[in-house]
Amino acid sequence: MLKVPQYVDKITPYVTGKPIEELERELGISRSVKLASNENPLGPSPLAIDEIAKHTGTLHRYPDGGAYALRSALAKAHGVDIEEVIVGQGSNELIDIAVRAFQTPGDETIMGSPSFAVYYISSAKAGGVPVQVPLTKDYRLDLKGMAEKITSKTKIICIANPNNPTGTIVTKDELREFFAGLPDNILVIMDEAYYEYAAGETYPDSMEHFREGRDILILRTFSKAYGLAGLRIGYGIANKTITGAMNKIREPFNTSTLAQMAAIAALKDVQHLRRAVEINAQGMAYICKELKALGIDFVPSQTNFVYMDLKKNAMEIYNRLLKLGMIIRPMGLADTTTIRVTIGLPPENEQFIRTLKEVL
Ligand SMILES: *Cc1c(COP(=O)(O)O)cnc(C)c1O
């Protein structure tokens, strides 16, 4: 009989947020609310939608495999060379490509715990050894602890900044200190999926470390604040050695025509982005105020989601919320008590608080 290799067999697959259609089909309900995958509740940029409509007539053609127009726009926006930009099917794919390019079987990849599950899966499925370092007491990545785990086998360090699921950041000073002590044969993946929400005084400018000549891969995405999660498009900025290696691993047509075109339009729609960040800040203030009133412990967040400890079995709460048409994310193992909730539009946030009260 065909045998699944052990390193594949032991992988726990990524659990995605439950799609609204699936819940409604299963329960025969309608008007449910999904606050589970950190999507932009405003929807896609209208400019992106128009751009998609304009390009449907060329769908019999393969996309531009080199994504020239999008990479040019991104290179210009970031003041880098086009060869220093790579685009992927979400930043997810770029994590996977980078790991396959730089981690060989038996090598170690260091990450936080809990942090974005894709780092673990990508490392393990390429035959690597994921090294998980617990967060600090205040739910932040422990950069010092991660640096202490570096061995001669370490090839990659994954820094989700802000971290998912906790919504916390490592600061400018902490990151500078980390880079100062870093051996020079390690790739640092700075995963900045929530960059647009996090920008502030103490949030690091990772481009500074790129310009210093570090082996750093900065990842951003159109899935979160830009509202294009369904198109699957993200990008990375890194030196040409890194993008060059990644381009050898990448599928030739890894991003679609519509995704490339919509991303260019979304990048230009500054107004839509600003509205998304504003409505998120208002929703975040509301949710935090209500959680405080309910006496629920939560972690102050620099993203569009909140991590909270309900002190009750999270799977049970999750299932009861589902029955009321509210989709959130229970985090971690079956016995944990924490959930992650995405900030929605005001009525969605109110509905979350109402259903949470009911369930508790
Ligand atoms: C959502 C997310 C991503 C990437 O999502 P894509 O849709 O693949 O671009 C990457 N990292 C973190 C930490 C995320 O939360």
mmCIF file of C-alpha atoms and ligand atoms in Angstrom:
data_model
loop_
_atom_site.group_PDB
_atom_site.id
_atom_site.type_symbol
_atom_site.label_atom_id
_atom_site.label_comp_id
_atom_site.label_asym_id
_atom_site.label_seq_id
_atom_site.Cartn_x
_atom_site.Cartn_y
_atom_site.Cartn_z
ATOM 1 C CA MET A 1 0.000 0.000 0.000
ATOM 2 C CA LEU A 2 1.092 3.560 -0.687
ATOM 3 C CA LYS A 3 2.739 5.037 2.367
ATOM 4 C CA VAL A 4 2.480 8.723 3.280
ATOM 5 C CA PRO A 5 5.934 9.943 4.340
ATOM 6 C CA GLN A 6 6.070 10.478 8.101
ATOM 7 C CA TYR A 7 6.956 14.165 7.843
ATOM 8 C CA VAL A 8 3.809 14.721 5.722
ATOM 9 C CA ASP A 9 1.582 12.447 7.805
ATOM 10 C CA LYS A 10 2.261 14.324 11.042
ATOM 11 C CA ILE A 11 1.271 17.771 9.673
ATOM 12 C CA THR A 12 -1.897 19.264 11.140
ATOM 13 C CA PRO A 13 -3.566 21.030 8.198
ATOM 14 C CA TYR A 14 -4.276 24.765 8.393
ATOM 15 C CA VAL A 15 -7.783 25.445 9.687
ATOM 16 C CA THR A 16 -9.487 28.232 7.745
ATOM 17 C CA GLY A 17 -12.308 30.429 9.027
ATOM 18 C CA LYS A 18 -15.670 28.834 8.262
ATOM 19 C CA PRO A 19 -17.181 30.279 5.076
ATOM 20 C CA ILE A 20 -20.585 31.990 5.555
ATOM 21 C CA GLU A 21 -22.167 29.866 2.790
ATOM 22 C CA GLU A 22 -21.085 26.660 4.504
ATOM 23 C CA LEU A 23 -22.592 27.664 7.850
ATOM 24 C CA GLU A 24 -25.859 28.781 6.272
ATOM 25 C CA ARG A 25 -26.091 25.577 4.226
ATOM 26 C CA GLU A 26 -25.483 23.445 7.303
ATOM 27 C CA LEU A 27 -27.895 25.231 9.621
ATOM 28 C CA GLY A 28 -30.452 26.475 7.112
ATOM 29 C CA ILE A 29 -30.049 30.012 8.427
ATOM 30 C CA SER A 30 -29.363 33.320 6.701
ATOM 31 C CA ARG A 31 -27.803 36.673 7.517
ATOM 32 C CA SER A 32 -24.952 35.201 9.512
ATOM 33 C CA VAL A 33 -21.870 37.251 10.271
ATOM 34 C CA LYS A 34 -18.264 36.196 9.700
ATOM 35 C CA LEU A 35 -15.648 37.773 11.930
ATOM 36 C CA ALA A 36 -13.162 34.953 11.535
ATOM 37 C CA SER A 37 -10.568 35.661 8.851
ATOM 38 C CA ASN A 38 -9.514 39.275 9.360
ATOM 39 C CA GLU A 39 -11.093 40.403 6.094
ATOM 40 C CA ASN A 40 -11.943 44.029 5.319
ATOM 41 C CA PRO A 41 -15.639 44.473 6.207
ATOM 42 C CA LEU A 42 -16.006 47.350 3.703
ATOM 43 C CA GLY A 43 -15.371 45.001 0.805
ATOM 44 C CA PRO A 44 -13.022 45.500 -2.144
ATOM 45 C CA SER A 45 -12.024 48.926 -3.430
ATOM 46 C CA PRO A 46 -14.533 50.115 -6.087
ATOM 47 C CA LEU A 47 -11.546 50.958 -8.311
ATOM 48 C CA ALA A 48 -10.404 47.344 -8.090
ATOM 49 C CA ILE A 49 -13.863 46.083 -9.033
ATOM 50 C CA ASP A 50 -13.928 48.363 -12.112
ATOM 51 C CA GLU A 51 -10.488 47.181 -13.122
ATOM 52 C CA ILE A 52 -11.536 43.537 -12.877
ATOM 53 C CA ALA A 53 -14.528 44.218 -15.150
ATOM 54 C CA LYS A 54 -12.171 45.794 -17.706
ATOM 55 C CA HIS A 55 -9.989 42.727 -18.015
ATOM 56 C CA THR A 56 -12.482 39.873 -18.235
ATOM 57 C CA GLY A 57 -12.225 39.909 -22.050
ATOM 58 C CA THR A 58 -8.600 38.745 -21.974
ATOM 59 C CA LEU A 59 -9.140 35.742 -19.720
ATOM 60 C CA HIS A 60 -8.436 33.302 -22.545
ATOM 61 C CA ARG A 61 -4.809 34.471 -22.289
ATOM 62 C CA TYR A 62 -2.339 33.389 -19.634
ATOM 63 C CA PRO A 63 -1.488 36.147 -17.159
ATOM 64 C CA ASP A 64 1.820 37.998 -17.304
ATOM 65 C CA GLY A 65 3.892 35.472 -15.365
ATOM 66 C CA GLY A 66 6.339 38.195 -14.401
ATOM 67 C CA ALA A 67 3.498 40.487 -13.205
ATOM 68 C CA TYR A 68 5.410 43.390 -14.726
ATOM 69 C CA ALA A 69 2.792 46.113 -14.262
ATOM 70 C CA LEU A 70 2.034 45.232 -10.647
ATOM 71 C CA ARG A 71 5.675 44.783 -9.699
ATOM 72 C CA SER A 72 6.518 48.139 -11.329
ATOM 73 C CA ALA A 73 3.771 49.848 -9.338
ATOM 74 C CA LEU A 74 4.984 48.225 -6.119
ATOM 75 C CA ALA A 75 8.636 49.002 -6.847
ATOM 76 C CA LYS A 76 7.716 52.638 -7.396
ATOM 77 C CA ALA A 77 5.570 52.794 -4.259
ATOM 78 C CA HIS A 78 8.409 51.417 -2.129
ATOM 79 C CA GLY A 79 11.363 53.048 -3.866
ATOM 80 C CA VAL A 80 13.004 49.728 -4.765
ATOM 81 C CA ASP A 81 14.132 48.026 -7.957
ATOM 82 C CA ILE A 82 11.532 45.910 -9.771
ATOM 83 C CA GLU A 83 13.850 42.891 -9.388
ATOM 84 C CA GLU A 84 13.509 43.297 -5.633
ATOM 85 C CA VAL A 85 9.748 42.687 -5.789
ATOM 86 C CA ILE A 86 8.065 39.294 -6.042
ATOM 87 C CA VAL A 87 4.315 38.669 -6.104
ATOM 88 C CA GLY A 88 2.483 35.584 -4.942
ATOM 89 C CA GLN A 89 -0.848 33.904 -4.523
ATOM 90 C CA GLY A 90 -1.306 35.699 -1.235
ATOM 91 C CA SER A 91 1.683 36.233 1.020
ATOM 92 C CA ASN A 92 0.957 32.686 2.131
ATOM 93 C CA GLU A 93 2.462 31.333 -1.071
ATOM 94 C CA LEU A 94 5.505 33.545 -0.669
ATOM 95 C CA ILE A 95 6.172 32.133 2.816
ATOM 96 C CA ASP A 96 5.997 28.677 1.323
ATOM 97 C CA ILE A 97 8.273 29.523 -1.600
ATOM 98 C CA ALA A 98 10.836 31.203 0.650
ATOM 99 C CA VAL A 99 10.936 28.194 2.964
ATOM 100 C CA ARG A 100 11.369 25.792 0.041
ATOM 101 C CA ALA A 101 14.109 27.993 -1.381
ATOM 102 C CA PHE A 102 16.174 28.414 1.785
ATOM 103 C CA GLN A 103 15.425 25.558 4.180
ATOM 104 C CA THR A 104 16.755 22.122 3.213
ATOM 105 C CA PRO A 105 15.634 18.910 4.987
ATOM 106 C CA GLY A 106 16.833 18.860 8.588
ATOM 107 C CA ASP A 107 17.296 22.649 8.749
ATOM 108 C CA GLU A 108 15.535 24.683 11.420
ATOM 109 C CA THR A 109 13.020 27.493 11.052
ATOM 110 C CA ILE A 110 12.305 29.580 14.152
ATOM 111 C CA MET A 111 8.876 31.090 14.853
ATOM 112 C CA GLY A 112 6.699 32.307 17.728
ATOM 113 C CA SER A 113 3.966 30.288 19.421
ATOM 114 C CA PRO A 114 1.181 31.000 18.998
ATOM 115 C CA SER A 115 1.869 32.683 15.674
ATOM 116 C CA PHE A 116 0.747 32.284 12.065
ATOM 117 C CA ALA A 117 0.305 28.517 11.478
ATOM 118 C CA VAL A 118 1.628 28.635 7.907
ATOM 119 C CA TYR A 119 5.255 28.997 9.128
ATOM 120 C CA TYR A 120 5.050 25.680 10.942
ATOM 121 C CA ILE A 121 3.314 23.883 8.087
ATOM 122 C CA SER A 122 5.637 25.252 5.390
ATOM 123 C CA SER A 123 8.723 24.300 7.353
ATOM 124 C CA ALA A 124 7.475 20.828 8.300
ATOM 125 C CA LYS A 125 6.249 19.911 4.836
ATOM 126 C CA ALA A 126 9.613 20.779 3.327
ATOM 127 C CA GLY A 127 11.221 18.318 5.744
ATOM 128 C CA GLY A 128 12.498 21.025 8.074
ATOM 129 C CA VAL A 129 12.370 21.342 11.831
ATOM 130 C CA PRO A 130 10.023 24.108 13.033
ATOM 131 C CA VAL A 131 11.282 25.597 16.296
ATOM 132 C CA GLN A 132 8.488 27.261 18.242
ATOM 133 C CA VAL A 133 9.292 29.886 20.848
ATOM 134 C CA PRO A 134 6.537 30.853 23.329
ATOM 135 C CA LEU A 135 5.369 34.477 23.359
ATOM 136 C CA THR A 136 6.247 36.802 26.240
ATOM 137 C CA LYS A 137 3.803 37.271 29.148
ATOM 138 C CA ASP A 138 2.288 40.222 27.312
ATOM 139 C CA TYR A 139 1.570 38.048 24.241
ATOM 140 C CA ARG A 140 4.356 39.488 22.080
ATOM 141 C CA LEU A 141 6.977 37.692 20.014
ATOM 142 C CA ASP A 142 10.010 37.020 22.210
ATOM 143 C CA LEU A 143 12.775 38.161 19.857
ATOM 144 C CA LYS A 144 15.461 37.540 22.504
ATOM 145 C CA GLY A 145 14.150 34.034 23.128
ATOM 146 C CA MET A 146 14.006 33.403 19.380
ATOM 147 C CA ALA A 147 17.602 34.603 18.933
ATOM 148 C CA GLU A 148 18.699 32.220 21.703
ATOM 149 C CA LYS A 149 17.310 29.297 19.685
ATOM 150 C CA ILE A 150 19.625 29.981 16.729
ATOM 151 C CA THR A 151 21.921 27.029 15.954
ATOM 152 C CA SER A 152 24.159 26.140 13.016
ATOM 153 C CA LYS A 153 21.045 24.538 11.463
ATOM 154 C CA THR A 154 18.891 27.667 11.598
ATOM 155 C CA LYS A 155 18.062 28.957 8.119
ATOM 156 C CA ILE A 156 14.933 31.073 8.608
ATOM 157 C CA ILE A 157 13.315 33.156 11.340
ATOM 158 C CA CYS A 158 9.648 34.134 10.881
ATOM 159 C CA ILE A 159 8.522 37.361 12.509
ATOM 160 C CA ALA A 160 4.822 38.144 12.207
ATOM 161 C CA ASN A 161 4.649 41.835 12.978
ATOM 162 C CA PRO A 162 1.932 42.385 14.120
ATOM 163 C CA ASN A 163 1.577 38.822 15.339
ATOM 164 C CA ASN A 164 -1.448 36.749 14.432
ATOM 165 C CA PRO A 165 -3.438 35.670 16.539
ATOM 166 C CA THR A 166 -2.458 38.072 19.336
ATOM 167 C CA GLY A 167 -2.366 41.408 17.447
ATOM 168 C CA THR A 168 0.805 42.601 19.203
ATOM 169 C CA ILE A 169 3.968 44.116 17.721
ATOM 170 C CA VAL A 170 7.686 43.980 18.287
ATOM 171 C CA THR A 171 9.035 47.518 18.493
ATOM 172 C CA LYS A 172 11.551 49.411 16.400
ATOM 173 C CA ASP A 173 14.188 49.181 19.145
ATOM 174 C CA GLU A 174 13.622 45.486 19.755
ATOM 175 C CA LEU A 175 13.946 44.697 16.059
ATOM 176 C CA ARG A 176 17.102 46.800 15.734
ATOM 177 C CA GLU A 177 18.691 44.963 18.662
ATOM 178 C CA PHE A 178 17.655 41.622 17.143
ATOM 179 C CA PHE A 179 19.284 42.425 13.795
ATOM 180 C CA ALA A 180 22.431 43.723 15.515
ATOM 181 C CA GLY A 181 23.022 40.300 17.076
ATOM 182 C CA LEU A 182 21.957 38.204 14.094
ATOM 183 C CA PRO A 183 24.422 35.882 12.288
ATOM 184 C CA ASP A 184 24.491 36.778 8.586
ATOM 185 C CA ASN A 185 23.486 33.434 7.035
ATOM 186 C CA ILE A 186 19.842 33.480 8.126
ATOM 187 C CA LEU A 187 16.779 34.676 6.211
ATOM 188 C CA VAL A 188 14.442 36.835 8.295
ATOM 189 C CA ILE A 189 10.853 36.816 7.060
ATOM 190 C CA MET A 190 9.077 39.967 8.255
ATOM 191 C CA ASP A 191 5.425 39.113 7.730
ATOM 192 C CA GLU A 192 3.567 42.411 7.751
ATOM 193 C CA ALA A 193 0.075 41.301 6.721
ATOM 194 C CA TYR A 194 -1.450 43.936 9.042
ATOM 195 C CA TYR A 195 1.034 46.693 8.262
ATOM 196 C CA GLU A 196 -1.640 49.211 7.268
ATOM 197 C CA TYR A 197 -3.333 48.941 10.669
ATOM 198 C CA ALA A 198 -0.165 48.927 12.721
ATOM 199 C CA ALA A 199 1.793 51.925 11.447
ATOM 200 C CA GLY A 200 2.695 54.162 14.413
ATOM 201 C CA GLU A 201 5.488 55.618 16.531
ATOM 202 C CA THR A 202 7.032 52.399 17.822
ATOM 203 C CA TYR A 203 6.195 50.161 14.845
ATOM 204 C CA PRO A 204 9.419 49.282 12.996
ATOM 205 C CA ASP A 205 10.178 50.447 9.473
ATOM 206 C CA SER A 206 11.455 47.117 8.164
ATOM 207 C CA MET A 207 12.496 48.790 4.886
ATOM 208 C CA GLU A 208 15.299 50.376 6.905
ATOM 209 C CA HIS A 209 16.776 46.901 7.497
ATOM 210 C CA PHE A 210 16.268 45.999 3.843
ATOM 211 C CA ARG A 211 18.252 49.092 2.827
ATOM 212 C CA GLU A 212 21.004 48.134 5.290
ATOM 213 C CA GLY A 213 21.527 45.055 3.125
ATOM 214 C CA ARG A 214 20.024 42.497 5.496
ATOM 215 C CA ASP A 215 18.763 39.128 4.267
ATOM 216 C CA ILE A 216 15.199 40.101 4.951
ATOM 217 C CA LEU A 217 11.990 39.247 3.085
ATOM 218 C CA ILE A 218 9.262 41.797 3.804
ATOM 219 C CA LEU A 219 5.808 40.395 3.104
ATOM 220 C CA ARG A 220 2.662 42.431 2.591
ATOM 221 C CA THR A 221 -0.730 41.420 1.274
ATOM 222 C CA PHE A 222 -3.812 42.705 -0.509
ATOM 223 C CA SER A 223 -5.957 40.294 1.537
ATOM 224 C CA LYS A 224 -6.452 42.328 4.672
ATOM 225 C CA ALA A 225 -6.776 46.153 4.652
ATOM 226 C CA TYR A 226 -6.969 46.222 0.835
ATOM 227 C CA GLY A 227 -9.989 43.912 0.880
ATOM 228 C CA LEU A 228 -8.980 41.455 -1.862
ATOM 229 C CA ALA A 229 -8.624 38.178 0.070
ATOM 230 C CA GLY A 230 -10.685 36.265 -2.499
ATOM 231 C CA LEU A 231 -8.280 37.131 -5.329
ATOM 232 C CA ARG A 232 -5.207 35.707 -3.570
ATOM 233 C CA ILE A 233 -2.506 38.305 -4.116
ATOM 234 C CA GLY A 234 0.386 39.448 -1.954
ATOM 235 C CA TYR A 235 3.975 40.572 -2.426
ATOM 236 C CA GLY A 236 7.449 40.455 -1.029
ATOM 237 C CA ILE A 237 10.406 42.833 -1.036
ATOM 238 C CA ALA A 238 13.907 41.399 -0.732
ATOM 239 C CA ASN A 239 17.366 41.586 -2.289
ATOM 240 C CA LYS A 240 17.920 39.969 -5.687
ATOM 241 C CA THR A 241 19.611 36.875 -4.266
ATOM 242 C CA ILE A 242 16.436 36.125 -2.342
ATOM 243 C CA THR A 243 13.901 37.033 -5.057
ATOM 244 C CA GLY A 244 16.091 35.255 -7.629
ATOM 245 C CA ALA A 245 16.028 31.992 -5.671
ATOM 246 C CA MET A 246 12.301 32.348 -5.013
ATOM 247 C CA ASN A 247 11.612 32.910 -8.710
ATOM 248 C CA LYS A 248 13.221 29.546 -9.465
ATOM 249 C CA ILE A 249 10.760 27.824 -7.123
ATOM 250 C CA ARG A 250 7.651 29.853 -8.010
ATOM 251 C CA GLU A 251 5.068 28.494 -10.471
ATOM 252 C CA PRO A 252 5.345 30.405 -13.771
ATOM 253 C CA PHE A 253 1.776 31.780 -13.601
ATOM 254 C CA ASN A 254 1.269 31.954 -9.848
ATOM 255 C CA THR A 255 -0.963 35.048 -9.854
ATOM 256 C CA SER A 256 -3.958 35.665 -12.118
ATOM 257 C CA THR A 257 -4.539 38.541 -14.530
ATOM 258 C CA LEU A 258 -7.525 39.790 -12.519
ATOM 259 C CA ALA A 259 -5.587 39.660 -9.249
ATOM 260 C CA GLN A 260 -2.662 41.608 -10.729
ATOM 261 C CA MET A 261 -4.905 44.276 -12.263
ATOM 262 C CA ALA A 262 -7.120 44.639 -9.191
ATOM 263 C CA ALA A 263 -4.066 44.975 -6.952
ATOM 264 C CA ILE A 264 -2.713 47.869 -9.033
ATOM 265 C CA ALA A 265 -6.060 49.661 -8.707
ATOM 266 C CA ALA A 266 -6.339 48.905 -4.975
ATOM 267 C CA LEU A 267 -2.871 50.326 -4.420
ATOM 268 C CA LYS A 268 -4.058 53.607 -5.932
ATOM 269 C CA ASP A 269 -7.266 53.735 -3.898
ATOM 270 C CA VAL A 270 -5.832 55.565 -0.930
ATOM 271 C CA GLN A 271 -9.271 56.735 0.132
ATOM 272 C CA HIS A 272 -10.658 53.214 0.457
ATOM 273 C CA LEU A 273 -7.652 52.154 2.491
ATOM 274 C CA ARG A 274 -8.004 55.169 4.785
ATOM 275 C CA ARG A 275 -11.694 54.418 5.359
ATOM 276 C CA ALA A 276 -10.888 50.801 6.170
ATOM 277 C CA VAL A 277 -8.304 51.839 8.758
ATOM 278 C CA GLU A 278 -10.676 54.436 10.260
ATOM 279 C CA ILE A 279 -13.693 52.159 10.542
ATOM 280 C CA ASN A 280 -11.440 49.531 12.068
ATOM 281 C CA ALA A 281 -10.179 51.952 14.719
ATOM 282 C CA GLN A 282 -13.767 52.865 15.642
ATOM 283 C CA GLY A 283 -14.866 49.224 15.741
ATOM 284 C CA MET A 284 -11.821 48.275 17.809
ATOM 285 C CA ALA A 285 -12.599 51.018 20.356
ATOM 286 C CA TYR A 286 -16.205 49.809 20.620
ATOM 287 C CA ILE A 287 -15.314 46.110 21.017
ATOM 288 C CA CYS A 288 -12.621 46.845 23.612
ATOM 289 C CA LYS A 289 -14.972 49.051 25.616
ATOM 290 C CA GLU A 290 -17.647 46.329 25.632
ATOM 291 C CA LEU A 291 -15.178 43.556 26.515
ATOM 292 C CA LYS A 292 -13.933 45.643 29.430
ATOM 293 C CA ALA A 293 -17.506 46.146 30.631
ATOM 294 C CA LEU A 294 -18.033 42.368 30.443
ATOM 295 C CA GLY A 295 -14.830 41.749 32.406
ATOM 296 C CA ILE A 296 -13.286 39.723 29.553
ATOM 297 C CA ASP A 297 -9.478 39.616 29.310
ATOM 298 C CA PHE A 298 -8.250 40.692 25.889
ATOM 299 C CA VAL A 299 -4.897 41.658 24.391
ATOM 300 C CA PRO A 300 -4.636 45.274 23.152
ATOM 301 C CA SER A 301 -4.294 44.944 19.383
ATOM 302 C CA GLN A 302 -2.592 46.867 16.579
ATOM 303 C CA THR A 303 -4.540 45.009 13.897
ATOM 304 C CA ASN A 304 -8.111 44.402 12.758
ATOM 305 C CA PHE A 305 -8.716 41.560 15.208
ATOM 306 C CA VAL A 306 -8.755 40.949 18.962
ATOM 307 C CA TYR A 307 -7.473 37.949 20.903
ATOM 308 C CA MET A 308 -9.408 37.253 24.088
ATOM 309 C CA ASP A 309 -9.545 34.724 26.881
ATOM 310 C CA LEU A 310 -13.097 33.658 27.727
ATOM 311 C CA LYS A 311 -11.912 31.370 30.562
ATOM 312 C CA LYS A 312 -14.329 28.784 29.155
ATOM 313 C CA ASN A 313 -13.812 26.082 26.530
ATOM 314 C CA ALA A 314 -13.340 28.002 23.289
ATOM 315 C CA MET A 315 -14.637 25.196 21.023
ATOM 316 C CA GLU A 316 -17.904 25.086 22.945
ATOM 317 C CA ILE A 317 -18.359 28.851 22.785
ATOM 318 C CA TYR A 318 -17.458 28.763 19.087
ATOM 319 C CA ASN A 319 -20.092 26.114 18.343
ATOM 320 C CA ARG A 320 -22.759 27.961 20.294
ATOM 321 C CA LEU A 321 -21.959 31.229 18.519
ATOM 322 C CA LEU A 322 -22.188 29.382 15.182
ATOM 323 C CA LYS A 323 -25.743 28.308 15.942
ATOM 324 C CA LEU A 324 -26.570 31.988 16.390
ATOM 325 C CA GLY A 325 -25.021 32.784 13.009
ATOM 326 C CA MET A 326 -21.790 34.268 14.390
ATOM 327 C CA ILE A 327 -18.516 32.898 12.998
ATOM 328 C CA ILE A 328 -15.337 33.639 14.972
ATOM 329 C CA ARG A 329 -12.082 31.685 15.420
ATOM 330 C CA PRO A 330 -11.359 29.440 18.371
ATOM 331 C CA MET A 331 -7.574 29.460 18.720
ATOM 332 C CA GLY A 332 -5.135 26.675 19.270
ATOM 333 C CA LEU A 333 -5.873 23.293 20.755
ATOM 334 C CA ALA A 334 -9.263 21.851 21.696
ATOM 335 C CA ASP A 335 -8.692 22.585 25.377
ATOM 336 C CA THR A 336 -7.874 26.283 25.057
ATOM 337 C CA THR A 337 -10.087 29.133 26.188
ATOM 338 C CA THR A 338 -9.001 31.821 23.724
ATOM 339 C CA ILE A 339 -10.734 33.097 20.595
ATOM 340 C CA ARG A 340 -9.833 35.606 17.881
ATOM 341 C CA VAL A 341 -12.455 37.988 16.559
ATOM 342 C CA THR A 342 -12.157 40.235 13.513
ATOM 343 C CA ILE A 343 -13.433 43.808 13.725
ATOM 344 C CA GLY A 344 -16.453 44.192 11.440
ATOM 345 C CA LEU A 345 -18.862 46.959 10.534
ATOM 346 C CA PRO A 346 -20.674 48.581 13.502
ATOM 347 C CA PRO A 347 -23.822 46.364 13.269
ATOM 348 C CA GLU A 348 -21.632 43.240 13.043
ATOM 349 C CA ASN A 349 -19.613 44.292 16.079
ATOM 350 C CA GLU A 350 -22.815 44.962 18.020
ATOM 351 C CA GLN A 351 -24.163 41.572 16.996
ATOM 352 C CA PHE A 352 -20.973 39.917 18.187
ATOM 353 C CA ILE A 353 -21.201 41.528 21.606
ATOM 354 C CA ARG A 354 -24.907 40.664 21.847
ATOM 355 C CA THR A 355 -24.417 36.998 20.898
ATOM 356 C CA LEU A 356 -21.340 36.673 23.117
ATOM 357 C CA LYS A 357 -23.345 37.933 26.098
ATOM 358 C CA GLU A 358 -26.090 35.457 25.286
ATOM 359 C CA VAL A 359 -23.672 32.546 25.038
ATOM 360 C CA LEU A 360 -21.691 33.410 28.170
HETATM 361 C C1 LIG B 1 -3.631 36.760 6.669
HETATM 362 C C2 LIG B 1 -2.193 36.591 6.930
HETATM 363 C C3 LIG B 1 -1.279 36.373 5.896
HETATM 364 C C4 LIG B 1 -1.531 36.210 4.473
HETATM 365 O O1 LIG B 1 -2.584 36.086 3.852
HETATM 366 P P1 LIG B 1 -2.641 35.998 2.272
HETATM 367 O O2 LIG B 1 -4.088 36.063 2.049
HETATM 368 O O3 LIG B 1 -2.038 34.704 1.872
HETATM 369 O O4 LIG B 1 -1.869 37.158 1.729
HETATM 370 C C5 LIG B 1 0.056 36.285 6.199
HETATM 371 N N1 LIG B 1 0.484 36.405 7.435
HETATM 372 C C6 LIG B 1 -0.341 36.619 8.456
HETATM 373 C C7 LIG B 1 0.221 36.770 9.806
HETATM 374 C C8 LIG B 1 -1.707 36.708 8.243
HETATM 375 O O5 LIG B 1 -2.526 36.878 9.266
#
